[in-house]
Coordinates of C-alpha atoms in Angstrom, one line a residue:
M1 CA -35.3 8.3 -8.5
L2 CA -38.5 10.3 -8.5
E3 CA -38.9 13.1 -10.4
K4 CA -42.2 14.6 -10.3
V5 CA -45.3 14.8 -8.9
V6 CA -48.0 14.8 -11.1
I7 CA -51.8 15.4 -10.4
K8 CA -54.6 16.1 -11.6
V9 CA -57.7 15.3 -9.6
D10 CA -61.4 17.4 -10.1
E11 CA -61.3 20.8 -10.3
E12 CA -63.5 21.3 -7.3
V13 CA -61.9 18.5 -5.3
L14 CA -58.7 20.5 -6.4
Q15 CA -60.1 23.6 -4.7
Q16 CA -61.3 22.4 -1.6
H17 CA -58.1 20.0 -0.7
I18 CA -54.9 20.1 -2.7
M19 CA -54.6 23.5 -2.8
C20 CA -55.1 23.6 0.9
A21 CA -51.8 21.2 1.3
E22 CA -50.2 22.6 -1.8
S23 CA -47.9 24.6 0.2
A24 CA -46.6 22.1 2.6
L25 CA -46.2 19.8 0.3
L26 CA -44.6 21.8 -2.4
D27 CA -41.7 22.9 -0.5
D28 CA -41.3 19.7 1.4
L29 CA -40.6 18.1 -2.3
L30 CA -38.8 21.0 -3.8
V31 CA -36.2 19.9 -0.3
H32 CA -35.9 16.7 -2.5
G33 CA -35.5 17.7 -6.2
V34 CA -38.9 17.0 -6.8
E35 CA -41.0 19.0 -8.7
M36 CA -45.3 19.0 -8.7
I37 CA -47.5 19.5 -11.4
I38 CA -51.3 20.1 -10.9
G39 CA -54.3 20.0 -13.4
T40 CA -51.2 20.3 -16.0
E41 CA -52.8 19.9 -19.7
E42 CA -49.6 19.0 -20.8
R43 CA -48.6 15.9 -22.7
L44 CA -45.7 13.9 -21.2
S45 CA -43.3 12.6 -21.8
A46 CA -43.3 8.3 -21.7
R47 CA -39.6 8.6 -21.9
D48 CA -39.8 9.7 -19.1
K49 CA -42.8 8.1 -17.0
E50 CA -40.1 5.5 -15.4
D51 CA -39.8 9.0 -13.5
I52 CA -42.4 10.4 -13.0
L53 CA -45.6 9.2 -9.6
Y54 CA -49.2 10.0 -11.3
I55 CA -51.8 11.4 -9.2
T56 CA -55.2 11.1 -10.6
D57 CA -59.7 10.4 -9.2
S58 CA -60.5 9.1 -12.7
G59 CA -60.8 5.1 -12.6
Q60 CA -61.0 5.6 -15.9
E61 CA -57.7 7.8 -16.7
Y62 CA -56.1 5.6 -13.4
R63 CA -56.3 2.7 -16.0
A64 CA -55.8 3.8 -19.0
L65 CA -51.8 4.9 -17.2
R66 CA -51.4 2.0 -15.9
Q67 CA -52.0 -0.2 -19.0
N68 CA -49.3 2.5 -20.7
G69 CA -47.2 1.4 -17.5
W70 CA -47.2 4.2 -16.0
Y71 CA -46.8 4.5 -11.9
V72 CA -50.2 5.7 -11.0
L73 CA -51.6 6.1 -6.9
P74 CA -55.0 6.4 -6.9
Y75 CA -56.9 9.1 -5.1
R76 CA -60.2 8.6 -3.5
H77 CA -61.9 11.6 -1.7
E78 CA -65.9 12.0 -0.3
K79 CA -66.8 12.7 -4.3
N80 CA -65.8 9.3 -5.9
Q81 CA -66.2 6.4 -3.5
E82 CA -67.4 4.1 -5.9
T83 CA -64.4 4.2 -8.3
D84 CA -63.0 1.8 -9.5
F85 CA -59.3 1.3 -8.8
T86 CA -59.0 -2.1 -8.6
G87 CA -55.5 -3.8 -8.5
A88 CA -54.2 -0.6 -7.1
M89 CA -51.5 -1.3 -4.9
Y90 CA -52.1 1.5 -2.5
V91 CA -54.9 4.5 -3.0
L92 CA -54.5 7.8 -1.5
E93 CA -57.1 9.6 0.8
R94 CA -55.5 11.8 3.1
V95 CA -53.3 14.6 0.6
E96 CA -53.2 16.6 2.9
E97 CA -50.3 14.0 5.9
A98 CA -48.9 13.3 1.9
D99 CA -45.0 14.3 2.0
Y100 CA -42.7 13.6 -0.3
G101 CA -41.9 10.4 2.6
T102 CA -45.7 8.6 1.8
L103 CA -45.1 9.8 -2.1
D104 CA -41.3 8.2 -2.7
M105 CA -42.6 5.1 -1.0
A106 CA -45.3 4.2 -2.6
Y107 CA -43.2 4.9 -6.4
R108 CA -40.9 2.7 -5.2
R109 CA -43.3 -0.1 -4.6
L110 CA -44.5 1.1 -7.8
A111 CA -41.6 0.3 -9.7
G112 CA -39.8 -2.0 -8.4
L113 CA -37.5 -0.3 -6.1
P114 CA -36.2 -1.5 -2.0
W115 CA -37.8 1.2 0.3
E116 CA -35.0 3.0 2.0
I117 CA -35.5 1.8 5.9
L118 CA -33.5 3.9 8.2
T119 CA -29.7 5.1 7.6
T120 CA -27.2 5.5 10.8
G121 CA -23.5 7.0 11.4
R122 CA -22.3 4.2 9.5
C123 CA -24.5 1.5 8.0
V124 CA -28.0 2.3 5.4
I125 CA -29.8 0.1 6.1
R126 CA -32.7 -0.6 2.4
E127 CA -34.6 -3.7 1.5
T128 CA -32.9 -6.2 -0.1
T129 CA -32.9 -6.5 -4.3
V130 CA -31.7 -10.1 -6.2
E131 CA -28.8 -7.6 -7.0
D132 CA -27.7 -8.3 -3.4
V133 CA -28.0 -11.6 -3.7
E134 CA -24.2 -12.2 -5.0
A135 CA -22.6 -10.7 -1.5
F136 CA -24.7 -12.5 0.2
Y137 CA -23.8 -16.0 -1.2
Q138 CA -19.8 -14.2 -0.2
I139 CA -21.5 -13.2 3.4
Y140 CA -22.3 -16.8 3.9
A141 CA -19.7 -19.1 2.1
E142 CA -18.7 -18.3 5.6
E143 CA -18.5 -21.5 8.4
A144 CA -18.5 -19.2 10.9
I145 CA -21.6 -18.2 9.5
T146 CA -23.6 -21.3 8.6
E147 CA -22.7 -22.7 11.8
Y148 CA -25.6 -20.4 13.6
M149 CA -27.9 -20.2 10.8
E150 CA -29.6 -21.3 7.7
D151 CA -27.7 -21.1 4.1
L152 CA -28.7 -19.4 1.3
F153 CA -30.1 -22.4 -1.9
E154 CA -27.2 -24.2 -3.1
D155 CA -29.3 -23.4 -6.0
S156 CA -27.9 -19.9 -6.8
A157 CA -31.1 -19.4 -9.3
E158 CA -33.6 -20.5 -6.5
E159 CA -32.6 -18.3 -3.7
I160 CA -32.9 -15.3 -6.6
A161 CA -36.1 -17.1 -6.7
Y162 CA -37.0 -16.9 -3.6
T163 CA -35.7 -13.0 -2.8
R164 CA -38.4 -11.9 -5.2
D165 CA -41.1 -14.1 -4.3
Y166 CA -40.3 -12.4 -0.7
I167 CA -39.7 -8.1 -2.1
E168 CA -43.5 -9.5 -3.4
K169 CA -45.1 -11.3 -0.8
V170 CA -43.0 -9.8 2.2
Y171 CA -41.8 -6.1 1.4
A172 CA -45.5 -5.3 0.3
F173 CA -48.0 -6.9 3.1
Y174 CA -45.6 -5.7 5.8
G175 CA -43.7 -3.4 5.0
Y176 CA -41.0 -4.5 6.3
G177 CA -39.0 -7.7 7.4
L178 CA -35.3 -9.2 7.0
W179 CA -33.1 -5.9 4.6
T180 CA -30.1 -5.3 3.4
V181 CA -27.3 -3.9 5.2
L182 CA -24.9 -1.3 3.7
E183 CA -21.7 -0.1 4.7
K184 CA -22.2 3.9 3.8
E185 CA -18.9 4.8 3.4
S186 CA -18.0 2.2 0.6
G187 CA -22.0 0.9 -0.3
Q188 CA -21.0 -2.3 -0.5
V189 CA -23.4 -5.1 1.9
I190 CA -22.2 -6.0 5.4
G191 CA -25.2 -8.4 6.4
R192 CA -28.4 -8.7 6.9
A193 CA -31.2 -7.3 9.3
G194 CA -34.7 -7.0 10.3
I195 CA -37.9 -7.8 11.9
T196 CA -39.6 -10.6 10.3
W197 CA -42.0 -13.0 11.7
R198 CA -41.3 -17.1 12.1
E199 CA -44.6 -18.7 12.6
G200 CA -45.6 -20.6 15.2
F201 CA -44.5 -17.6 17.6
G202 CA -46.2 -14.7 19.3
L203 CA -44.1 -12.5 19.2
P204 CA -41.5 -9.7 15.8
E205 CA -38.1 -11.9 15.4
L206 CA -35.0 -9.8 15.1
G207 CA -32.9 -11.3 12.8
F208 CA -29.4 -9.9 12.0
V209 CA -25.2 -11.3 10.4
I210 CA -23.0 -9.3 9.6
G211 CA -20.0 -11.0 7.4
V212 CA -16.8 -11.4 9.1
P213 CA -15.0 -9.1 7.8
W214 CA -16.9 -6.7 8.8
Q215 CA -17.2 -7.7 12.9
R216 CA -15.6 -7.3 15.9
Q217 CA -16.5 -3.6 14.9
G218 CA -19.7 -2.4 15.9
Y219 CA -21.6 -2.7 13.1
A220 CA -24.0 -5.2 14.4
Y221 CA -24.9 -3.2 17.8
E222 CA -24.2 0.1 15.9
V223 CA -27.8 -1.0 13.2
C224 CA -29.8 -3.0 15.5
S225 CA -29.9 0.0 17.9
A226 CA -31.6 1.1 15.2
I227 CA -33.2 -0.9 14.5
L228 CA -35.7 -2.3 17.7
V229 CA -35.7 1.9 17.8
Y230 CA -37.4 1.7 13.9
A231 CA -39.8 -1.8 15.9
G232 CA -41.3 0.8 18.5
E233 CA -42.0 4.5 16.7
E234 CA -42.6 3.6 13.7
L235 CA -43.2 -0.2 13.8
G236 CA -45.7 0.7 16.9
M237 CA -44.4 -2.7 18.4
T238 CA -44.1 -3.3 22.5
Q239 CA -41.8 -6.3 22.5
I240 CA -39.2 -8.6 20.6
Q241 CA -37.7 -11.6 20.8
A242 CA -34.6 -12.9 19.0
L243 CA -33.9 -16.9 19.3
V244 CA -30.1 -17.8 20.2
M245 CA -28.4 -21.3 19.9
G246 CA -27.2 -22.2 23.3
D247 CA -23.6 -22.6 22.1
N248 CA -24.2 -18.6 20.1
R249 CA -22.5 -17.0 22.9
K250 CA -21.0 -13.6 20.6
S251 CA -24.9 -13.6 19.5
A252 CA -25.9 -13.9 23.1
A253 CA -23.5 -11.4 23.9
L254 CA -25.1 -8.8 21.4
C255 CA -28.7 -9.3 22.7
E256 CA -27.5 -9.0 25.7
K257 CA -26.0 -5.5 25.5
L258 CA -28.8 -4.2 23.3
G259 CA -31.2 -5.1 26.8
F260 CA -32.9 -8.5 25.7
T261 CA -33.5 -10.9 28.9
E262 CA -32.6 -14.2 28.1
S263 CA -36.2 -16.3 29.1
D264 CA -36.3 -20.0 30.1
E265 CA -37.8 -20.5 27.0
Q266 CA -36.2 -22.7 24.5
V267 CA -37.2 -23.9 20.8
E268 CA -36.4 -26.4 18.8
V269 CA -35.7 -24.5 14.9
N270 CA -34.8 -26.8 11.7
G271 CA -34.1 -28.8 14.4
K272 CA -31.4 -27.5 17.0
I273 CA -32.4 -25.8 20.1
H274 CA -32.0 -22.2 20.1
M275 CA -32.5 -20.2 23.3
V276 CA -36.3 -16.9 23.4
W277 CA -34.6 -13.6 24.0
R278 CA -36.8 -11.6 24.4
K279 CA -36.9 -7.5 24.8
N280 CA -40.1 -4.5 25.9
I281 CA -39.5 -1.9 23.4

């Protein structure tokens, strides 16, 4: 968990940019229980580095910290445009626009922790972790689930490897994908939902599966409604599709309730015919 943000940059840049944004950023971090340290010379304990996000504009310091296992966010500004930050997953360019949310997301990606995407009245939607795979196998063990969607790998080791690859490549590149749905009260994994791009199609796709014990309780509608709002407001998407097998009346009914319109188009996916539903968002 992020506990400290340490900022160490050029003194002139510190006065021109950091100090101007300090108050708002400091207040936002404090609300979330995060301490901000600026221009410190204090010795930071390596034991605490897992809870610290270090921001620096020095290429040398960036490389040294990163080599020693620190989570480092390089800061690029008008005075260090030629500085080498090779290998950086993210680069901070407008510190005045930084807030707890953006810094925590950068920290989580660097630390290999899942992003929490959104919450609804009863659910938390977050990025999938390899620890979720065991719960997925329990959900997919129901014939009612795999009747209308592709099953997991038979070998759980392959599914775990696939999940790791998905986290590293899809989440890191797109910033979204198929996520894990948890029941807020119990913390239990109850399904999956999210937005993906299917090869050969020109629109993003809404996907969802809720485990049998939690069906017919409105979870799918609650989660998918929130995801559609997120897709429009946060991802800037204007249209989305859903592919539904012709005899899957439950999913078709949900799509209709969500405001999708069934088109005349049919597509074959994994040897099975699916109807194409679309929605403007």
